[in-house]
Amino acid sequence: MVLVYPQIVTGADLLRGIIKLDHLAPLLQRRGARSVGIVNSKMYGVRSFCKVMEKYGIHPVIGLSIRLELEDGQDILLYAYAKDDKGYSNLLKISSAMATREQETLPLKWLQAYSEGCIIICPLTDRSWDESRGNDTIEIIRKACRTVYIGISRPGSVKHIAENEIIKIAEDTGTIITAYHESRYITEEDAFAFEVATAIRSGYKLNDPARPKMDVYDAHVPEEKEILQWFSDRPEWIENMAEIMLSCDAKLPPSRTLMPAFPVPEGHTAASLLKKNCEEGLLHRLEKVSPVYYDRLKKELQVIENMGFSDYFLIVEDFMRFSKKNGILTGPGRGSSAGSLVAFSLGITDVDPIRYGLIFERFLNPGRITMPDIDIDFADNRRSEVIEYVAKKYGKAHVAQIITFGTLSPKSVARNVARVFDFSNEEMSFLSKQIQEGHSKRLEESVNKSKALQDWVAMDPVRAKWLQAAKTLEGLPRNASTHAAGVILSPIPLVETVPLQNSGDDIFLTQWAMGDVEEIGLLKMDFLGLRNLTLMDRIRSMIQYDTGKTFHFEDIPLNDSKTFELFKKGDMTGIFQFESDGMRDALRLIKPDEFSDLYAINALYRPGPMENIPLYSRRKNNKEKIEYLHPQLEPILKETAGIIVYQEQIMQIAVQIAGFTMAEADLLRRAVSKKKREVLRQEREHFVKSAVQHNFPERSASEIYDLIVKFADYGFPKSHAVAYSLISYQLAYVKANAPAYFYASLLSMATGNQEKTMEYINEIRRKGIEILPPSIQKSKYAHVVEKGSIRIGLGSIKGVTPSFYNIVKDARNSEGWKTLFDFSAAIGGTHFTEKTIIPLIKAGALDEFGKDRSVLLASIEAARNHALFVSPDGDDLLQDIIYSVAKPKYSPGGSMPRFAMLEYEREMLGFYLSEHPALEMKKKLMEPIVDLVVVPDAKERSVLQVAGMIREIKRIRTKKGEAMAFLTLQDETGELSCTIFPKQYATSNSLLQELAMVHVTGTMEKRNGQTQLIVQQVKRV
């Protein structure tokens, strides 16, 4: 017998199978299998399947499970295999056709169109054929397809009840019968894990009586003796299957460069148009262009043309031009592409590579031909517009976003399996705490490291089954989504090279992930959404709206003293890349006073290079002399205080010392960074020999090579550091020179994030910028600047939707509303409801009506009735006629307590709008009081003084019967848990009352990740 496995459904098929290739391939190799076929429901995992099987010497067959749509509305299962390259091409189309239809089935006429080069097996023992099993159906398929077989399966040696009928159909239609067996898991013991996977995929729990019954049994990978036993009376069926598999000779096509052509005007080639656009763009950028720029431009254009990438640059320039024309903010550059003068001239980047000493060969090296890679950052709220433009310009069939697969990580698989086991919330929480993905790569490691988890599993056999199932499913793809950045563009319809499927947008999604797509040779472009560009866009729009002048970030001077003061102080809240505590410490230490310091710090602040931050600081601030290994290194390393910081410096050293070309220097940089001993030895010989040939001492050359090797891992792309530091500087400039606009935009971006909102509000108040309350008559939806102050937007109030805001905005008039009843009549009784109005009152947005918030809350019903009477739908004409007759009155509601008012504000806005009593108390206290929000950042076991309002008290007794208490203390920045042990409780009990204002001294501790203060002393204030 020739052992083949014709129907393998792998784990790539999103839990429809749980077979892992690294387990399957060695098993089949040991069994002596000659061939194996993949039949996933999409083309997921096909490329890796083929490569792994070939590695183990097993002939891979590319197949697909098809749901064929019949005229009566039924759909039946077929297996399609690529017999040759034409069949492979058609499988791409068939998979795409199904995956882009709502029902994910294939109409018969489409099967007929795409069946050339394919072998079709009709598995008549499959349940989907129960209603369609007959001569007519087979005849229809035989007419549509050239090569058709009937498949019979006997899982577990059990014959199908209709097997004799199927044999008769085969005889009547003249169709050959083949054995088949679909495998969805490897061993029989994996059957339960597959059942769990099916429950996860379908959203059912194992104990749910409504859960569909499993219709897949004995779907393991059988041994040869099992197959022989199952079909002992029909060995010819087994032979037919082997013959089919071995006849399939389709292979993955070799990689080829598929560069799209940019549509150029008549009389131009892509190269000539690129040259023209570059020269015009450079003049626009610099006005006066020196010969250095023209020489560099000429060299770059020649390399680009020789490598065949002129079209690529024109494509990128085109969608960048579209972005700028439509006011879509783009980043100044990203990665090594900022080293290209062509990119700068075309407006793709905003970094002048000659001014900053950036190297083109770091981006595009003629000695290392790879597809160019220009990653573009867009404001994340408008990125989709650019992708839609590209799809429209080049055609929907030529553009797709790239798929990405979410896998069952240790914590994810533990929780997903626990969910279908119907574990309690407490058990789920326990598992989440015990499984720390950052510390363990596999679930088994987490279990081995946690005694508590081991004990928990040992307590119940069900938990042991949970663990076994979770370990089996770990690492499998769980779901598919759209890659955050990747977009592919093809000169031919994409379906010719890659299978497609629908996405949530109107743009196709590839069925293969980024690595597979790039291997084919398709052009991949990264359209990245950068949140900080959206922040800058908000700032720009606000300034332009208020001043009537266009604000250009690129015109900001790079030597602003106010901006550098912020950097020196580490005042970096909201500043891209510089917000972390460590980065702030580095800024305070280095005290940057020019732009070059910022991108140096950016490059240094990473594991490894950050060891040089103190040295950089001492040398920059003239506290230590700069020393160079050799005088010729000084021009290269002077800007970074004698330290190799950038990859470009390594390249410059190779050019200066060893006489390398920039292309050779880039290859050296890449080679030594891999740290392979033999490569390092070869490169040392090459470098030293070349240096000696250029009259450089051999010993010095060897020492410099050692220096290069030492810093090869540390070097950071200077082009990326410069470009991204430009975004940071521009944000800091606005923060220093137009802080209200900066903070208003920052607050709008933080809507919904209470912790960040509180942090920003506290900083705004410390800066002395007034925060104006939300106003039903003055507020916009987002926060805005109003005469130097920040007006809170209505959109920040919990429950206020954009549609409701638009109703309010449309109802506003020049006279304004003087009462709640005016407002209710203006928007109409239909829209004036408790759901819409209570949040506004609680947030203080209706305070301008001059009534206590309790009164306003009590009067909602009266105001609504008034609106329904006067103006049900906000009809102004009817309102004017009736209003003079109706004289509505407020309902009595008393006065809202201060504490309740504060709580409502925090509930609705995420922060305290009114002055918290704790703030007033802190002003009176002469001692240094720590804000509660920063207590978690203090050194553990440090003694702190805090002050605030007692929000909650919980008194308990210890096992010894002694009284103690837990407090929740609140100030204007947040809340803190405080523990008062019996000794301190005895002296302070009389002071502990809810809403009391207290001054507390205590020791900061962290238990189970939670911060608390162990109270030493309590004083009433």
CSV table of C-alpha atoms in Angstrom, one decimal, residues 724-926:
chain,number,residue,atom,x,y,z
A,724,TYR,CA,9.9,60.7,15.0
A,725,SER,CA,11.7,63.3,17.2
A,726,LEU,CA,10.3,65.9,14.9
A,727,ILE,CA,6.7,64.9,15.8
A,728,SER,CA,7.7,65.0,19.5
A,729,TYR,CA,9.3,68.5,19.1
A,730,GLN,CA,6.2,69.8,17.2
A,731,LEU,CA,3.9,68.7,20.0
A,732,ALA,CA,6.1,70.1,22.7
A,733,TYR,CA,6.3,73.4,20.8
A,734,VAL,CA,2.5,73.7,20.9
A,735,LYS,CA,2.4,72.7,24.6
A,736,ALA,CA,5.0,75.4,25.3
A,737,ASN,CA,3.6,78.2,23.2
A,738,ALA,CA,-0.2,77.5,22.9
A,739,PRO,CA,-0.9,75.2,25.9
A,740,ALA,CA,-4.6,75.7,26.0
A,741,TYR,CA,-4.9,74.3,22.5
A,742,PHE,CA,-2.6,71.4,23.4
A,743,TYR,CA,-4.5,70.4,26.5
A,744,ALA,CA,-7.9,70.9,25.0
A,745,SER,CA,-7.0,68.4,22.2
A,746,LEU,CA,-5.3,66.1,24.6
A,747,LEU,CA,-8.4,66.0,26.8
A,748,SER,CA,-10.6,65.3,23.9
A,749,MET,CA,-8.4,62.3,22.9
A,750,ALA,CA,-8.6,61.0,26.5
A,751,THR,CA,-12.4,61.0,26.6
A,752,GLY,CA,-13.5,57.7,28.2
A,753,ASN,CA,-10.2,57.1,29.9
A,754,GLN,CA,-10.8,58.3,33.5
A,755,GLU,CA,-7.2,57.8,34.7
A,756,LYS,CA,-5.7,59.8,31.9
A,757,THR,CA,-8.4,62.5,32.1
A,758,MET,CA,-7.6,63.0,35.8
A,759,GLU,CA,-3.9,63.2,35.1
A,760,TYR,CA,-4.4,65.8,32.4
A,761,ILE,CA,-6.9,67.9,34.5
A,762,ASN,CA,-4.5,68.0,37.4
A,763,GLU,CA,-1.7,69.2,35.2
A,764,ILE,CA,-3.8,71.8,33.5
A,765,ARG,CA,-4.8,73.2,36.9
A,766,ARG,CA,-1.2,73.2,38.0
A,767,LYS,CA,-0.3,75.2,34.9
A,768,GLY,CA,-2.9,77.8,35.8
A,769,ILE,CA,-5.2,77.2,32.8
A,770,GLU,CA,-8.8,77.7,33.7
A,771,ILE,CA,-11.2,74.9,33.0
A,772,LEU,CA,-14.7,76.1,32.1
A,773,PRO,CA,-17.6,73.8,32.9
A,774,PRO,CA,-19.6,72.2,30.1
A,775,SER,CA,-22.3,74.6,28.9
A,776,ILE,CA,-25.5,73.6,27.1
A,777,GLN,CA,-25.3,76.9,25.2
A,778,LYS,CA,-21.5,77.4,24.6
A,779,SER,CA,-19.9,73.9,24.5
A,780,LYS,CA,-19.0,72.2,21.3
A,781,TYR,CA,-19.0,68.4,21.2
A,782,ALA,CA,-15.2,68.2,21.9
A,783,HIS,CA,-13.2,70.4,24.2
A,784,VAL,CA,-12.4,73.8,22.8
A,785,VAL,CA,-10.4,76.9,23.7
A,786,GLU,CA,-12.4,79.9,24.8
A,787,LYS,CA,-10.5,83.1,25.5
A,788,GLY,CA,-7.4,81.2,26.7
A,789,SER,CA,-9.4,78.8,28.9
A,790,ILE,CA,-10.6,75.3,28.1
A,791,ARG,CA,-14.3,74.7,27.7
A,792,ILE,CA,-15.4,71.2,28.5
A,793,GLY,CA,-17.2,69.6,25.5
A,794,LEU,CA,-20.6,68.0,25.8
A,795,GLY,CA,-19.2,64.8,24.2
A,796,SER,CA,-17.1,64.2,27.3
A,797,ILE,CA,-20.3,63.7,29.4
A,798,LYS,CA,-21.2,60.1,29.8
A,799,GLY,CA,-24.3,59.4,27.7
A,800,VAL,CA,-24.2,62.4,25.4
A,801,THR,CA,-24.1,61.1,21.8
A,802,PRO,CA,-23.1,63.0,18.7
A,803,SER,CA,-26.7,62.8,17.4
A,804,PHE,CA,-28.1,64.4,20.6
A,805,TYR,CA,-25.4,67.1,20.5
A,806,ASN,CA,-26.4,67.9,16.9
A,807,ILE,CA,-30.0,68.3,18.0
A,808,VAL,CA,-28.9,70.8,20.7
A,809,LYS,CA,-26.6,72.6,18.3
A,810,ASP,CA,-29.3,73.0,15.7
A,811,ALA,CA,-31.8,74.3,18.3
A,812,ARG,CA,-29.5,77.0,19.7
A,813,ASN,CA,-30.3,80.7,18.9
A,814,SER,CA,-28.7,84.0,19.4
A,815,GLU,CA,-30.9,85.0,22.3
A,816,GLY,CA,-30.0,81.9,24.3
A,817,TRP,CA,-32.1,79.9,26.8
A,818,LYS,CA,-32.8,81.4,30.2
A,819,THR,CA,-34.5,78.4,31.8
A,820,LEU,CA,-34.7,74.6,31.7
A,821,PHE,CA,-38.2,75.1,30.1
A,822,ASP,CA,-36.8,77.2,27.3
A,823,PHE,CA,-34.3,74.5,26.6
A,824,SER,CA,-36.9,71.7,26.7
A,825,ALA,CA,-39.2,73.5,24.3
A,826,ALA,CA,-36.3,74.3,22.0
A,827,ILE,CA,-35.2,70.7,21.5
A,828,GLY,CA,-38.8,69.3,21.7
A,829,GLY,CA,-40.4,66.8,24.1
A,830,THR,CA,-39.3,63.9,21.9
A,831,HIS,CA,-35.6,64.5,22.7
A,832,PHE,CA,-36.0,66.0,26.2
A,833,THR,CA,-35.9,62.8,28.3
A,834,GLU,CA,-34.5,61.6,31.6
A,835,LYS,CA,-31.9,59.6,29.7
A,836,THR,CA,-30.6,62.6,27.8
A,837,ILE,CA,-31.0,65.4,30.5
A,838,ILE,CA,-29.9,63.7,33.7
A,839,PRO,CA,-26.2,63.4,32.6
A,840,LEU,CA,-26.2,67.1,31.6
A,841,ILE,CA,-27.5,68.2,35.0
A,842,LYS,CA,-25.1,66.0,36.9
A,843,ALA,CA,-22.2,67.3,34.9
A,844,GLY,CA,-23.1,70.9,35.5
A,845,ALA,CA,-23.9,71.6,31.9
A,846,LEU,CA,-27.2,73.3,32.9
A,847,ASP,CA,-25.9,75.4,35.8
A,848,GLU,CA,-26.3,78.5,33.7
A,849,PHE,CA,-30.0,78.4,34.3
A,850,GLY,CA,-29.3,79.5,37.9
A,851,LYS,CA,-30.9,76.7,39.8
A,852,ASP,CA,-29.5,74.1,42.1
A,853,ARG,CA,-28.8,70.8,40.4
A,854,SER,CA,-31.3,69.0,42.7
A,855,VAL,CA,-34.0,71.4,41.6
A,856,LEU,CA,-33.1,70.8,38.0
A,857,LEU,CA,-33.3,67.0,38.5
A,858,ALA,CA,-36.6,67.4,40.2
A,859,SER,CA,-38.0,69.5,37.4
A,860,ILE,CA,-37.2,67.2,34.4
A,861,GLU,CA,-40.7,65.8,34.3
A,862,ALA,CA,-42.3,69.2,34.4
A,863,ALA,CA,-40.0,70.5,31.7
A,864,ARG,CA,-40.7,67.5,29.5
A,865,ASN,CA,-44.5,67.9,29.9
A,866,HIS,CA,-44.1,71.6,29.0
A,867,ALA,CA,-42.1,70.7,25.9
A,868,LEU,CA,-44.6,68.1,24.8
A,869,PHE,CA,-47.4,70.7,25.2
A,870,VAL,CA,-45.6,73.6,23.6
A,871,SER,CA,-43.3,72.0,21.1
A,872,PRO,CA,-43.3,68.2,20.8
A,873,ASP,CA,-40.8,68.2,18.0
A,874,GLY,CA,-39.1,71.6,18.5
A,875,ASP,CA,-41.5,73.5,16.2
A,876,ASP,CA,-40.6,77.2,16.7
A,877,LEU,CA,-43.8,78.6,15.2
A,878,LEU,CA,-46.1,76.6,17.5
A,879,GLN,CA,-43.8,77.3,20.4
A,880,ASP,CA,-44.1,81.1,19.9
A,881,ILE,CA,-47.9,80.9,19.8
A,882,ILE,CA,-48.4,78.8,23.0
A,883,TYR,CA,-45.4,79.9,25.0
A,884,SER,CA,-47.1,83.2,26.1
A,885,VAL,CA,-49.9,81.2,27.7
A,886,ALA,CA,-47.8,78.5,29.4
A,887,LYS,CA,-45.9,79.7,32.6
A,888,PRO,CA,-44.1,76.6,33.8
A,889,LYS,CA,-42.5,76.5,37.3
A,890,TYR,CA,-39.5,74.6,38.7
A,891,SER,CA,-40.3,71.7,41.1
A,892,PRO,CA,-38.9,71.9,44.7
A,893,GLY,CA,-35.7,69.8,45.1
A,894,GLY,CA,-33.7,71.3,47.9
A,895,SER,CA,-30.0,71.7,47.8
A,896,MET,CA,-27.5,69.0,46.4
A,897,PRO,CA,-24.9,68.1,49.0
A,898,ARG,CA,-21.3,68.9,48.0
A,899,PHE,CA,-20.2,65.3,48.2
A,900,ALA,CA,-23.0,64.1,45.9
A,901,MET,CA,-22.3,66.9,43.4
A,902,LEU,CA,-18.6,65.9,43.3
A,903,GLU,CA,-19.5,62.2,42.9
A,904,TYR,CA,-21.9,63.0,40.0
A,905,GLU,CA,-19.3,65.1,38.3
A,906,ARG,CA,-16.8,62.3,38.5
A,907,GLU,CA,-19.4,59.8,37.3
A,908,MET,CA,-20.3,61.8,34.3
A,909,LEU,CA,-17.0,63.5,33.4
A,910,GLY,CA,-14.3,61.3,34.8
A,911,PHE,CA,-13.0,64.1,37.1
A,912,TYR,CA,-14.1,66.6,39.7
A,913,LEU,CA,-15.1,69.8,38.0
A,914,SER,CA,-16.0,71.8,41.1
A,915,GLU,CA,-13.2,72.4,43.6
A,916,HIS,CA,-12.8,69.4,45.9
A,917,PRO,CA,-12.8,70.2,49.6
A,918,ALA,CA,-9.5,68.4,49.8
A,919,LEU,CA,-7.9,71.0,47.6
A,920,GLU,CA,-8.9,73.8,50.0
A,921,MET,CA,-7.6,71.8,53.0
A,922,LYS,CA,-4.2,71.1,51.3
A,923,LYS,CA,-3.7,74.9,50.8
A,924,LYS,CA,-4.1,75.4,54.6
A,925,LEU,CA,-1.7,72.7,55.6
A,926,MET,CA,1.9,73.8,55.9
